[in-house]
């Protein structure tokens, strides 16, 4: 009887460890979809749908954007922002994190989505390709790039992107 109980306990333990391993293996599966950029004077906005196809939530806690142009690398800085209405005035406010739940999408499309977007500062007019690196609480980094619209500023939008999970 004791031997049978031990076998059952060991079997339950093995199944539990396998289940935890499966959840961790699936974890957060992140991708950037429908990426676009709007270029202004000294600033640009990067908009995307951030998808988590995994079983665990994750939060983007950092963003780096590197610019590439005709003259080589372009120095840029970037932050997560959200759009908020205060009275009749729409403002952008810096946020420290953007969280995406399991099996869900956060529409980082500014006022057209859930308010979030990536603000980029620097010589954005010289950039032809934006390389974006999102850093997550899980330790993962999502890299994707988006092409700048040719010859456009303020309101110009382009949605060619390539994502690396």
mmCIF file of C-alpha atoms in Angstrom:
data_model
loop_
_atom_site.group_PDB
_atom_site.id
_atom_site.type_symbol
_atom_site.label_atom_id
_atom_site.label_comp_id
_atom_site.label_asym_id
_atom_site.label_seq_id
_atom_site.Cartn_x
_atom_site.Cartn_y
_atom_site.Cartn_z
ATOM 1 C CA UNK A 1 0.000 0.000 0.000
ATOM 2 C CA UNK A 2 2.781 2.462 0.929
ATOM 3 C CA UNK A 3 4.706 1.519 -2.222
ATOM 4 C CA UNK A 4 1.601 2.128 -4.389
ATOM 5 C CA UNK A 5 1.042 5.511 -2.706
ATOM 6 C CA UNK A 6 4.666 6.495 -3.412
ATOM 7 C CA UNK A 7 4.272 5.559 -7.069
ATOM 8 C CA UNK A 8 1.091 7.640 -7.325
ATOM 9 C CA UNK A 9 2.792 10.614 -5.617
ATOM 10 C CA UNK A 10 5.800 10.354 -7.935
ATOM 11 C CA UNK A 11 3.487 10.163 -10.964
ATOM 12 C CA UNK A 12 1.569 13.243 -9.782
ATOM 13 C CA UNK A 13 4.847 15.097 -9.229
ATOM 14 C CA UNK A 14 6.114 14.184 -12.708
ATOM 15 C CA UNK A 15 2.853 15.372 -14.306
ATOM 16 C CA UNK A 16 2.950 18.627 -12.304
ATOM 17 C CA UNK A 17 6.553 19.337 -13.312
ATOM 18 C CA UNK A 18 5.721 18.580 -16.951
ATOM 19 C CA UNK A 19 2.699 20.913 -16.823
ATOM 20 C CA UNK A 20 4.736 23.763 -15.321
ATOM 21 C CA UNK A 21 7.444 23.144 -17.911
ATOM 22 C CA UNK A 22 4.878 23.320 -20.712
ATOM 23 C CA UNK A 23 3.483 26.642 -19.464
ATOM 24 C CA UNK A 24 6.976 28.092 -19.086
ATOM 25 C CA UNK A 25 7.946 26.806 -22.543
ATOM 26 C CA UNK A 26 4.885 28.445 -24.077
ATOM 27 C CA UNK A 27 5.201 31.502 -21.789
ATOM 28 C CA UNK A 28 4.753 34.753 -23.645
ATOM 29 C CA UNK A 29 5.044 34.499 -27.431
ATOM 30 C CA UNK A 30 5.376 38.085 -28.617
ATOM 31 C CA UNK A 31 5.131 39.615 -32.074
ATOM 32 C CA UNK A 32 4.665 43.035 -33.644
ATOM 33 C CA UNK A 33 2.018 43.306 -36.341
ATOM 34 C CA UNK A 34 0.699 46.050 -38.610
ATOM 35 C CA UNK A 35 3.623 48.361 -37.789
ATOM 36 C CA UNK A 36 3.560 51.956 -39.047
ATOM 37 C CA UNK A 37 5.510 55.168 -38.479
ATOM 38 C CA UNK A 38 4.464 58.827 -38.660
ATOM 39 C CA UNK A 39 7.371 61.219 -39.049
ATOM 40 C CA UNK A 40 7.330 64.819 -37.870
ATOM 41 C CA UNK A 41 10.019 67.378 -37.173
ATOM 42 C CA UNK A 42 12.432 65.922 -34.573
ATOM 43 C CA UNK A 43 9.841 63.327 -33.486
ATOM 44 C CA UNK A 44 8.232 60.227 -34.913
ATOM 45 C CA UNK A 45 5.500 57.948 -33.666
ATOM 46 C CA UNK A 46 5.703 54.190 -34.132
ATOM 47 C CA UNK A 47 2.384 52.360 -34.028
ATOM 48 C CA UNK A 48 1.758 48.608 -33.922
ATOM 49 C CA UNK A 49 -0.369 45.784 -32.648
ATOM 50 C CA UNK A 50 1.559 43.935 -29.926
ATOM 51 C CA UNK A 51 0.428 40.302 -29.901
ATOM 52 C CA UNK A 52 1.038 37.736 -27.160
ATOM 53 C CA UNK A 53 0.186 34.249 -28.441
ATOM 54 C CA UNK A 54 1.516 32.626 -25.263
ATOM 55 C CA UNK A 55 -0.117 31.490 -22.040
ATOM 56 C CA UNK A 56 1.561 33.999 -19.713
ATOM 57 C CA UNK A 57 1.234 37.796 -19.576
ATOM 58 C CA UNK A 58 4.279 39.970 -20.238
ATOM 59 C CA UNK A 59 5.069 43.675 -20.055
ATOM 60 C CA UNK A 60 7.300 45.742 -22.312
ATOM 61 C CA UNK A 61 9.492 47.670 -19.862
ATOM 62 C CA UNK A 62 11.978 49.277 -22.214
ATOM 63 C CA UNK A 63 12.338 50.415 -25.799
ATOM 64 C CA UNK A 64 15.344 51.277 -27.938
ATOM 65 C CA UNK A 65 15.111 52.613 -31.463
ATOM 66 C CA UNK A 66 18.100 52.867 -33.784
ATOM 67 C CA UNK A 67 17.876 54.857 -36.987
ATOM 68 C CA UNK A 68 19.569 54.044 -40.263
ATOM 69 C CA UNK A 69 19.814 56.564 -43.072
ATOM 70 C CA UNK A 70 21.786 57.558 -46.158
ATOM 71 C CA UNK A 71 24.533 58.968 -43.931
ATOM 72 C CA UNK A 72 24.700 55.855 -41.707
ATOM 73 C CA UNK A 73 23.470 55.418 -38.152
ATOM 74 C CA UNK A 74 21.197 58.149 -36.744
ATOM 75 C CA UNK A 75 21.166 58.757 -32.978
ATOM 76 C CA UNK A 76 17.651 58.482 -31.509
ATOM 77 C CA UNK A 77 15.942 58.073 -28.155
ATOM 78 C CA UNK A 78 12.533 56.505 -27.537
ATOM 79 C CA UNK A 79 9.836 56.176 -24.873
ATOM 80 C CA UNK A 80 6.468 54.523 -24.432
ATOM 81 C CA UNK A 81 3.647 57.056 -24.418
ATOM 82 C CA UNK A 82 -0.088 56.952 -23.977
ATOM 83 C CA UNK A 83 -2.632 59.430 -25.234
ATOM 84 C CA UNK A 84 -4.991 60.914 -22.642
ATOM 85 C CA UNK A 85 -7.825 63.412 -22.859
ATOM 86 C CA UNK A 86 -7.802 66.227 -20.287
ATOM 87 C CA UNK A 87 -10.882 68.309 -20.851
ATOM 88 C CA UNK A 88 -10.859 68.994 -24.588
ATOM 89 C CA UNK A 89 -7.083 68.623 -24.917
ATOM 90 C CA UNK A 90 -5.375 65.441 -26.059
ATOM 91 C CA UNK A 91 -1.947 64.968 -24.422
ATOM 92 C CA UNK A 92 0.792 62.389 -24.673
ATOM 93 C CA UNK A 93 2.105 61.056 -21.361
ATOM 94 C CA UNK A 94 5.209 58.909 -20.858
ATOM 95 C CA UNK A 95 4.529 55.443 -19.388
ATOM 96 C CA UNK A 96 7.041 52.968 -17.978
ATOM 97 C CA UNK A 97 5.430 49.770 -19.262
ATOM 98 C CA UNK A 98 2.944 48.328 -21.713
ATOM 99 C CA UNK A 99 1.446 45.009 -20.609
ATOM 100 C CA UNK A 100 -0.153 42.424 -22.878
ATOM 101 C CA UNK A 101 -2.169 39.541 -21.463
ATOM 102 C CA UNK A 102 -2.008 35.935 -22.553
ATOM 103 C CA UNK A 103 -3.587 35.179 -25.932
ATOM 104 C CA UNK A 104 -4.340 38.864 -26.550
ATOM 105 C CA UNK A 105 -3.366 41.976 -28.505
ATOM 106 C CA UNK A 106 -2.641 45.530 -27.346
ATOM 107 C CA UNK A 107 -3.383 48.032 -30.110
ATOM 108 C CA UNK A 108 -0.520 50.531 -29.768
ATOM 109 C CA UNK A 109 -2.107 52.897 -32.276
ATOM 110 C CA UNK A 110 -2.297 56.145 -30.308
ATOM 111 C CA UNK A 111 -5.754 57.712 -30.196
ATOM 112 C CA UNK A 112 -6.989 55.139 -32.726
ATOM 113 C CA UNK A 113 -6.135 52.215 -30.419
ATOM 114 C CA UNK A 114 -5.618 51.827 -26.692
ATOM 115 C CA UNK A 115 -3.612 55.054 -26.463
ATOM 116 C CA UNK A 116 -0.130 53.531 -26.425
ATOM 117 C CA UNK A 117 2.598 54.224 -28.976
ATOM 118 C CA UNK A 118 6.370 54.617 -29.187
ATOM 119 C CA UNK A 119 7.639 58.212 -29.366
ATOM 120 C CA UNK A 120 11.003 58.653 -31.062
ATOM 121 C CA UNK A 121 13.149 61.773 -30.630
ATOM 122 C CA UNK A 122 16.136 62.974 -32.661
ATOM 123 C CA UNK A 123 17.003 63.560 -36.302
ATOM 124 C CA UNK A 124 14.090 61.455 -37.526
ATOM 125 C CA UNK A 125 14.086 63.274 -40.882
ATOM 126 C CA UNK A 126 17.392 61.525 -41.708
ATOM 127 C CA UNK A 127 16.075 58.017 -40.951
ATOM 128 C CA UNK A 128 15.047 55.580 -43.665
ATOM 129 C CA UNK A 129 14.776 52.479 -41.419
ATOM 130 C CA UNK A 130 13.800 52.363 -37.744
ATOM 131 C CA UNK A 131 15.129 49.318 -35.839
ATOM 132 C CA UNK A 132 12.953 48.816 -32.754
ATOM 133 C CA UNK A 133 13.880 46.665 -29.743
ATOM 134 C CA UNK A 134 11.197 46.061 -27.110
ATOM 135 C CA UNK A 135 12.517 44.659 -23.820
ATOM 136 C CA UNK A 136 10.129 42.609 -21.674
ATOM 137 C CA UNK A 137 9.860 41.638 -18.000
ATOM 138 C CA UNK A 138 10.318 38.004 -19.037
ATOM 139 C CA UNK A 139 13.811 38.850 -20.311
ATOM 140 C CA UNK A 140 12.759 38.531 -23.945
ATOM 141 C CA UNK A 141 13.572 41.149 -26.567
ATOM 142 C CA UNK A 142 11.368 41.655 -29.615
ATOM 143 C CA UNK A 143 13.133 43.210 -32.607
ATOM 144 C CA UNK A 144 11.363 44.578 -35.652
ATOM 145 C CA UNK A 145 11.984 47.320 -38.162
ATOM 146 C CA UNK A 146 9.844 49.729 -40.111
ATOM 147 C CA UNK A 147 10.682 51.764 -43.187
ATOM 148 C CA UNK A 148 10.197 55.526 -43.059
ATOM 149 C CA UNK A 149 7.836 57.005 -45.642
ATOM 150 C CA UNK A 150 9.851 58.457 -48.512
ATOM 151 C CA UNK A 151 10.039 62.246 -48.564
ATOM 152 C CA UNK A 152 7.223 62.769 -46.111
ATOM 153 C CA UNK A 153 6.938 64.495 -42.787
ATOM 154 C CA UNK A 154 4.176 65.065 -40.276
ATOM 155 C CA UNK A 155 1.474 62.544 -40.853
ATOM 156 C CA UNK A 156 3.372 60.457 -43.389
ATOM 157 C CA UNK A 157 2.723 56.809 -42.697
ATOM 158 C CA UNK A 158 4.267 53.578 -43.860
ATOM 159 C CA UNK A 159 3.465 50.083 -42.735
ATOM 160 C CA UNK A 160 6.215 47.816 -44.060
ATOM 161 C CA UNK A 161 7.661 45.939 -41.112
ATOM 162 C CA UNK A 162 9.576 42.801 -40.307
ATOM 163 C CA UNK A 163 9.487 41.212 -36.858
ATOM 164 C CA UNK A 164 11.981 38.977 -35.051
ATOM 165 C CA UNK A 165 10.707 37.269 -31.879
#
